Structure formats: C-alpha cells, structure tokens
C-alpha cells in the first residue's frame, strides 16, 4: 500500500500536467480563437465607428458654431443697416415736415395778407359810405342851420348843394391846415 500511496501521490501531484489539463488548454485556445475571429473584430469595428461618429459630431458642432457666429455677425450687420436706414428715414421725415411747415406758414401768411387787404378794402368802403352818409347828413343840417341863420328857407336843391359843397370845402381846408 505504500507503493500505491506513492503512486497515488504521484498522480495527484499538481505540478505534473495530466490529460485534462491539455484538454482544458485546447478548449481555452479554441475559445480564444473563436473570440479573436468572430467576437472581437465586430466589437473593434463598432468602437471604431462610434469614435468616428463622435469625431464627426464634434466636427459638425464646430461647423455649426462657426455658422452660428457668421449668422450672428450677419444679423448684427443687418440691425446696424436697419438702424442707419431708420435714421435716414427720420431725417428725411424731419426735412419733409420742415418743408410742409414752411409751405403752410407761407400759405397762412398769404391768407393773412389777403384777409388784411380785404379788411382794408372793407374799411375803405365803410369809410366812403360813412363820408357819403355824413355829407348828406351834414348837408341837410347845414342847410337847415343856414336857413335859420339867414332867415329864409333854402329849399332849392341847387342852392342847397352849393352851400353844402362850400361848407365841406371849408372843412377840408381847415382840416388840411391843421
């Protein structure tokens, strides 16, 4: 039994490779070969594609950023142009307003001048009517006064006209002398 124990111990020595070890080693090698041939290449391909997609997304993001900056600059330029255009339109409106005001002022002055001339003409017509009315009134008063002074009636129209004309001439002479 001692020899059997030694033989059994020799068989149980873990440092000595046995048949199962080689089978396990062969199975492991087949598994590594299957993984290396069929599993790892698609994983590497997917990882490479993902890295490329990420790189492309970063490139697209940089391009979108530059386009956004260009669009922002264009927008700012358009706003500046719009402000300049608005300022120009305001200035034109001011000039047109000043022209309209000047034109209306001229029209108002012309209308005022026309009204003043019309008023002067009306005043002159009223003055002439008043002079005629006063001449008639003064003439009749002068005739009746002269008739009372003279003591006879001055009923004759021709005589009455001469007396009135003479009286008015004397009035005009005294008014011109003073």
PDB file of C-alpha atoms in Angstrom:
ATOM      1  CA  UNK A   1       0.000   0.000   0.000  1.00  0.00           C
ATOM      2  CA  UNK A   2       2.860   2.255   0.473  1.00  0.00           C
ATOM      3  CA  UNK A   3       3.722   1.943  -3.158  1.00  0.00           C
ATOM      4  CA  UNK A   4       0.164   2.607  -4.072  1.00  0.00           C
ATOM      5  CA  UNK A   5       0.172   5.655  -1.885  1.00  0.00           C
ATOM      6  CA  UNK A   6       3.337   6.869  -3.566  1.00  0.00           C
ATOM      7  CA  UNK A   7       1.832   6.194  -6.999  1.00  0.00           C
ATOM      8  CA  UNK A   8      -1.394   7.921  -5.940  1.00  0.00           C
ATOM      9  CA  UNK A   9       0.622  10.853  -4.675  1.00  0.00           C
ATOM     10  CA  UNK A  10       2.483  10.974  -7.908  1.00  0.00           C
ATOM     11  CA  UNK A  11      -0.817  11.070  -9.714  1.00  0.00           C
ATOM     12  CA  UNK A  12      -2.075  13.837  -7.504  1.00  0.00           C
ATOM     13  CA  UNK A  13       0.956  15.992  -7.959  1.00  0.00           C
ATOM     14  CA  UNK A  14      -0.420  19.257  -9.244  1.00  0.00           C
ATOM     15  CA  UNK A  15       2.804  20.292 -10.856  1.00  0.00           C
ATOM     16  CA  UNK A  16       2.657  17.487 -13.333  1.00  0.00           C
ATOM     17  CA  UNK A  17       0.300  18.136 -16.237  1.00  0.00           C
ATOM     18  CA  UNK A  18      -2.275  15.480 -16.829  1.00  0.00           C
ATOM     19  CA  UNK A  19      -4.701  14.785 -19.719  1.00  0.00           C
ATOM     20  CA  UNK A  20      -7.474  17.063 -18.525  1.00  0.00           C
ATOM     21  CA  UNK A  21      -5.063  19.949 -18.437  1.00  0.00           C
ATOM     22  CA  UNK A  22      -4.320  19.557 -22.110  1.00  0.00           C
ATOM     23  CA  UNK A  23      -7.993  19.217 -22.964  1.00  0.00           C
ATOM     24  CA  UNK A  24      -8.791  22.343 -20.967  1.00  0.00           C
ATOM     25  CA  UNK A  25      -5.879  24.143 -22.577  1.00  0.00           C
ATOM     26  CA  UNK A  26      -7.131  23.108 -26.048  1.00  0.00           C
ATOM     27  CA  UNK A  27     -10.700  24.213 -25.204  1.00  0.00           C
ATOM     28  CA  UNK A  28      -9.359  27.559 -23.937  1.00  0.00           C
ATOM     29  CA  UNK A  29      -7.325  28.033 -27.112  1.00  0.00           C
ATOM     30  CA  UNK A  30     -10.429  27.289 -29.234  1.00  0.00           C
ATOM     31  CA  UNK A  31     -12.447  29.817 -27.185  1.00  0.00           C
ATOM     32  CA  UNK A  32      -9.703  32.476 -27.605  1.00  0.00           C
ATOM     33  CA  UNK A  33      -9.558  31.743 -31.339  1.00  0.00           C
ATOM     34  CA  UNK A  34     -13.391  31.999 -31.669  1.00  0.00           C
ATOM     35  CA  UNK A  35     -13.413  35.246 -29.683  1.00  0.00           C
ATOM     36  CA  UNK A  36     -10.491  36.633 -31.717  1.00  0.00           C
ATOM     37  CA  UNK A  37     -12.033  35.565 -35.044  1.00  0.00           C
ATOM     38  CA  UNK A  38     -15.771  36.303 -34.588  1.00  0.00           C
ATOM     39  CA  UNK A  39     -16.415  38.456 -31.490  1.00  0.00           C
ATOM     40  CA  UNK A  40     -13.554  40.957 -31.079  1.00  0.00           C
ATOM     41  CA  UNK A  41     -13.478  42.289 -34.730  1.00  0.00           C
ATOM     42  CA  UNK A  42     -17.155  43.396 -34.692  1.00  0.00           C
ATOM     43  CA  UNK A  43     -16.621  44.958 -31.251  1.00  0.00           C
ATOM     44  CA  UNK A  44     -13.493  46.770 -32.506  1.00  0.00           C
ATOM     45  CA  UNK A  45     -15.381  47.783 -35.650  1.00  0.00           C
ATOM     46  CA  UNK A  46     -18.297  49.139 -33.566  1.00  0.00           C
ATOM     47  CA  UNK A  47     -15.904  51.022 -31.263  1.00  0.00           C
ATOM     48  CA  UNK A  48     -14.064  52.496 -34.257  1.00  0.00           C
ATOM     49  CA  UNK A  49     -17.379  53.510 -35.863  1.00  0.00           C
ATOM     50  CA  UNK A  50     -18.529  55.081 -32.593  1.00  0.00           C
ATOM     51  CA  UNK A  51     -15.254  57.028 -32.297  1.00  0.00           C
ATOM     52  CA  UNK A  52     -15.662  58.206 -35.895  1.00  0.00           C
ATOM     53  CA  UNK A  53     -19.270  59.227 -35.178  1.00  0.00           C
ATOM     54  CA  UNK A  54     -18.128  61.187 -32.121  1.00  0.00           C
ATOM     55  CA  UNK A  55     -15.371  62.869 -34.169  1.00  0.00           C
ATOM     56  CA  UNK A  56     -17.936  63.696 -36.862  1.00  0.00           C
ATOM     57  CA  UNK A  57     -20.324  65.120 -34.255  1.00  0.00           C
ATOM     58  CA  UNK A  58     -17.530  67.313 -32.883  1.00  0.00           C
ATOM     59  CA  UNK A  59     -16.693  68.467 -36.419  1.00  0.00           C
ATOM     60  CA  UNK A  60     -20.380  69.189 -37.098  1.00  0.00           C
ATOM     61  CA  UNK A  61     -20.614  71.038 -33.802  1.00  0.00           C
ATOM     62  CA  UNK A  62     -17.594  73.185 -34.686  1.00  0.00           C
ATOM     63  CA  UNK A  63     -19.078  73.888 -38.121  1.00  0.00           C
ATOM     64  CA  UNK A  64     -22.454  74.750 -36.579  1.00  0.00           C
ATOM     65  CA  UNK A  65     -20.690  77.052 -34.113  1.00  0.00           C
ATOM     66  CA  UNK A  66     -18.872  78.871 -36.895  1.00  0.00           C
ATOM     67  CA  UNK A  67     -22.108  79.149 -38.910  1.00  0.00           C
ATOM     68  CA  UNK A  68     -23.905  80.476 -35.846  1.00  0.00           C
ATOM     69  CA  UNK A  69     -21.166  83.090 -35.368  1.00  0.00           C
ATOM     70  CA  UNK A  70     -21.407  84.048 -39.038  1.00  0.00           C
ATOM     71  CA  UNK A  71     -25.204  84.282 -38.789  1.00  0.00           C
ATOM     72  CA  UNK A  72     -24.885  86.386 -35.639  1.00  0.00           C
ATOM     73  CA  UNK A  73     -22.448  88.751 -37.351  1.00  0.00           C
ATOM     74  CA  UNK A  74     -24.747  88.987 -40.370  1.00  0.00           C
ATOM     75  CA  UNK A  75     -27.695  89.668 -38.065  1.00  0.00           C
ATOM     76  CA  UNK A  76     -25.755  92.410 -36.288  1.00  0.00           C
ATOM     77  CA  UNK A  77     -24.785  93.921 -39.627  1.00  0.00           C
ATOM     78  CA  UNK A  78     -28.443  93.856 -40.726  1.00  0.00           C
ATOM     79  CA  UNK A  79     -29.502  95.505 -37.467  1.00  0.00           C
ATOM     80  CA  UNK A  80     -26.866  98.203 -37.940  1.00  0.00           C
ATOM     81  CA  UNK A  81     -28.049  98.747 -41.531  1.00  0.00           C
ATOM     82  CA  UNK A  82     -31.657  98.909 -40.334  1.00  0.00           C
ATOM     83  CA  UNK A  83     -30.712 101.491 -37.715  1.00  0.00           C
ATOM     84  CA  UNK A  84     -28.902 103.580 -40.318  1.00  0.00           C
ATOM     85  CA  UNK A  85     -31.895 103.299 -42.646  1.00  0.00           C
ATOM     86  CA  UNK A  86     -34.281 104.288 -39.840  1.00  0.00           C
ATOM     87  CA  UNK A  87     -32.097 107.303 -39.013  1.00  0.00           C
ATOM     88  CA  UNK A  88     -32.063 108.300 -42.693  1.00  0.00           C
ATOM     89  CA  UNK A  89     -35.857 107.944 -42.925  1.00  0.00           C
ATOM     90  CA  UNK A  90     -36.305 110.000 -39.738  1.00  0.00           C
ATOM     91  CA  UNK A  91     -34.056 112.711 -41.162  1.00  0.00           C
ATOM     92  CA  UNK A  92     -35.996 112.727 -44.443  1.00  0.00           C
ATOM     93  CA  UNK A  93     -39.258 112.931 -42.485  1.00  0.00           C
ATOM     94  CA  UNK A  94     -37.885 115.877 -40.489  1.00  0.00           C
ATOM     95  CA  UNK A  95     -36.875 117.630 -43.698  1.00  0.00           C
ATOM     96  CA  UNK A  96     -40.264 116.949 -45.281  1.00  0.00           C
ATOM     97  CA  UNK A  97     -42.001 118.131 -42.102  1.00  0.00           C
ATOM     98  CA  UNK A  98     -39.950 121.331 -42.107  1.00  0.00           C
ATOM     99  CA  UNK A  99     -40.829 121.852 -45.784  1.00  0.00           C
ATOM    100  CA  UNK A 100     -44.524 121.265 -45.114  1.00  0.00           C
ATOM    101  CA  UNK A 101     -44.422 123.629 -42.135  1.00  0.00           C
ATOM    102  CA  UNK A 102     -42.694 126.304 -44.229  1.00  0.00           C
ATOM    103  CA  UNK A 103     -45.239 125.840 -47.022  1.00  0.00           C
ATOM    104  CA  UNK A 104     -48.163 126.033 -44.594  1.00  0.00           C
ATOM    105  CA  UNK A 105     -46.602 129.084 -42.965  1.00  0.00           C
ATOM    106  CA  UNK A 106     -46.358 130.771 -46.378  1.00  0.00           C
ATOM    107  CA  UNK A 107     -49.956 129.855 -47.121  1.00  0.00           C
ATOM    108  CA  UNK A 108     -51.055 131.202 -43.734  1.00  0.00           C
ATOM    109  CA  UNK A 109     -49.139 134.444 -44.332  1.00  0.00           C
ATOM    110  CA  UNK A 110     -50.679 134.783 -47.793  1.00  0.00           C
ATOM    111  CA  UNK A 111     -54.136 134.112 -46.320  1.00  0.00           C
ATOM    112  CA  UNK A 112     -53.481 136.632 -43.542  1.00  0.00           C
ATOM    113  CA  UNK A 113     -52.324 139.185 -46.120  1.00  0.00           C
ATOM    114  CA  UNK A 114     -55.447 138.539 -48.194  1.00  0.00           C
ATOM    115  CA  UNK A 115     -57.644 138.929 -45.095  1.00  0.00           C
ATOM    116  CA  UNK A 116     -55.845 142.160 -44.150  1.00  0.00           C
ATOM    117  CA  UNK A 117     -56.252 143.528 -47.682  1.00  0.00           C
ATOM    118  CA  UNK A 118     -59.902 142.550 -47.679  1.00  0.00           C
ATOM    119  CA  UNK A 119     -60.331 144.238 -44.278  1.00  0.00           C
ATOM    120  CA  UNK A 120     -58.597 147.389 -45.572  1.00  0.00           C
ATOM    121  CA  UNK A 121     -60.860 147.399 -48.618  1.00  0.00           C
ATOM    122  CA  UNK A 122     -63.915 146.873 -46.410  1.00  0.00           C
ATOM    123  CA  UNK A 123     -62.766 149.653 -44.064  1.00  0.00           C
ATOM    124  CA  UNK A 124     -62.192 151.962 -47.030  1.00  0.00           C
ATOM    125  CA  UNK A 125     -65.650 151.120 -48.409  1.00  0.00           C
ATOM    126  CA  UNK A 126     -67.197 151.685 -44.964  1.00  0.00           C
ATOM    127  CA  UNK A 127     -65.298 154.971 -44.652  1.00  0.00           C
ATOM    128  CA  UNK A 128     -66.515 156.124 -48.064  1.00  0.00           C
ATOM    129  CA  UNK A 129     -70.072 155.119 -47.171  1.00  0.00           C
ATOM    130  CA  UNK A 130     -69.748 156.978 -43.875  1.00  0.00           C
ATOM    131  CA  UNK A 131     -68.388 160.063 -45.671  1.00  0.00           C
ATOM    132  CA  UNK A 132     -71.274 159.979 -48.127  1.00  0.00           C
ATOM    133  CA  UNK A 133     -73.741 159.470 -45.310  1.00  0.00           C
ATOM    134  CA  UNK A 134     -72.117 162.255 -43.288  1.00  0.00           C
ATOM    135  CA  UNK A 135     -72.122 164.578 -46.303  1.00  0.00           C
ATOM    136  CA  UNK A 136     -75.824 164.049 -46.738  1.00  0.00           C
ATOM    137  CA  UNK A 137     -76.428 164.427 -43.020  1.00  0.00           C
ATOM    138  CA  UNK A 138     -74.102 167.411 -42.692  1.00  0.00           C
ATOM    139  CA  UNK A 139     -75.606 168.899 -45.832  1.00  0.00           C
ATOM    140  CA  UNK A 140     -79.140 168.702 -44.525  1.00  0.00           C
ATOM    141  CA  UNK A 141     -78.042 170.021 -41.125  1.00  0.00           C
ATOM    142  CA  UNK A 142     -76.014 172.809 -42.734  1.00  0.00           C
ATOM    143  CA  UNK A 143     -78.954 173.765 -44.944  1.00  0.00           C
ATOM    144  CA  UNK A 144     -81.385 173.928 -42.078  1.00  0.00           C
ATOM    145  CA  UNK A 145     -78.836 175.814 -39.933  1.00  0.00           C
ATOM    146  CA  UNK A 146     -78.089 178.221 -42.744  1.00  0.00           C
ATOM    147  CA  UNK A 147     -81.807 178.690 -43.307  1.00  0.00           C
ATOM    148  CA  UNK A 148     -82.259 179.592 -39.681  1.00  0.00           C
ATOM    149  CA  UNK A 149     -79.301 181.954 -39.723  1.00  0.00           C
ATOM    150  CA  UNK A 150     -80.276 183.654 -42.948  1.00  0.00           C
ATOM    151  CA  UNK A 151     -83.869 183.625 -42.009  1.00  0.00           C
ATOM    152  CA  UNK A 152     -85.120 182.222 -45.268  1.00  0.00           C
ATOM    153  CA  UNK A 153     -85.704 178.664 -46.346  1.00  0.00           C
ATOM    154  CA  UNK A 154     -83.150 177.095 -48.588  1.00  0.00           C
ATOM    155  CA  UNK A 155     -85.494 174.720 -50.288  1.00  0.00           C
ATOM    156  CA  UNK A 156     -83.889 174.880 -53.684  1.00  0.00           C
ATOM    157  CA  UNK A 157     -81.815 171.739 -54.344  1.00  0.00           C
ATOM    158  CA  UNK A 158     -79.178 173.511 -56.408  1.00  0.00           C
ATOM    159  CA  UNK A 159     -78.669 176.160 -53.798  1.00  0.00           C
ATOM    160  CA  UNK A 160     -78.608 173.577 -51.085  1.00  0.00           C
ATOM    161  CA  UNK A 161     -75.921 171.571 -52.957  1.00  0.00           C
ATOM    162  CA  UNK A 162     -73.738 174.660 -53.433  1.00  0.00           C
ATOM    163  CA  UNK A 163     -73.982 175.603 -49.757  1.00  0.00           C
ATOM    164  CA  UNK A 164     -73.088 172.065 -48.672  1.00  0.00           C
ATOM    165  CA  UNK A 165     -70.182 171.845 -51.089  1.00  0.00           C
ATOM    166  CA  UNK A 166     -68.803 175.172 -49.987  1.00  0.00           C
ATOM    167  CA  UNK A 167     -69.115 174.180 -46.329  1.00  0.00           C
ATOM    168  CA  UNK A 168     -67.326 170.873 -46.911  1.00  0.00           C
ATOM    169  CA  UNK A 169     -64.545 172.612 -48.834  1.00  0.00           C
ATOM    170  CA  UNK A 170     -64.011 174.960 -45.951  1.00  0.00           C
ATOM    171  CA  UNK A 171     -63.912 171.994 -43.587  1.00  0.00           C
ATOM    172  CA  UNK A 172     -61.373 170.236 -45.752  1.00  0.00           C
ATOM    173  CA  UNK A 173     -59.218 173.373 -45.923  1.00  0.00           C
ATOM    174  CA  UNK A 174     -59.263 173.812 -42.166  1.00  0.00           C
ATOM    175  CA  UNK A 175     -58.508 170.101 -41.685  1.00  0.00           C
ATOM    176  CA  UNK A 176     -55.634 170.306 -44.188  1.00  0.00           C
ATOM    177  CA  UNK A 177     -54.241 173.423 -42.484  1.00  0.00           C
ATOM    178  CA  UNK A 178     -54.206 171.821 -39.085  1.00  0.00           C
TER     179      UNK A 178
END
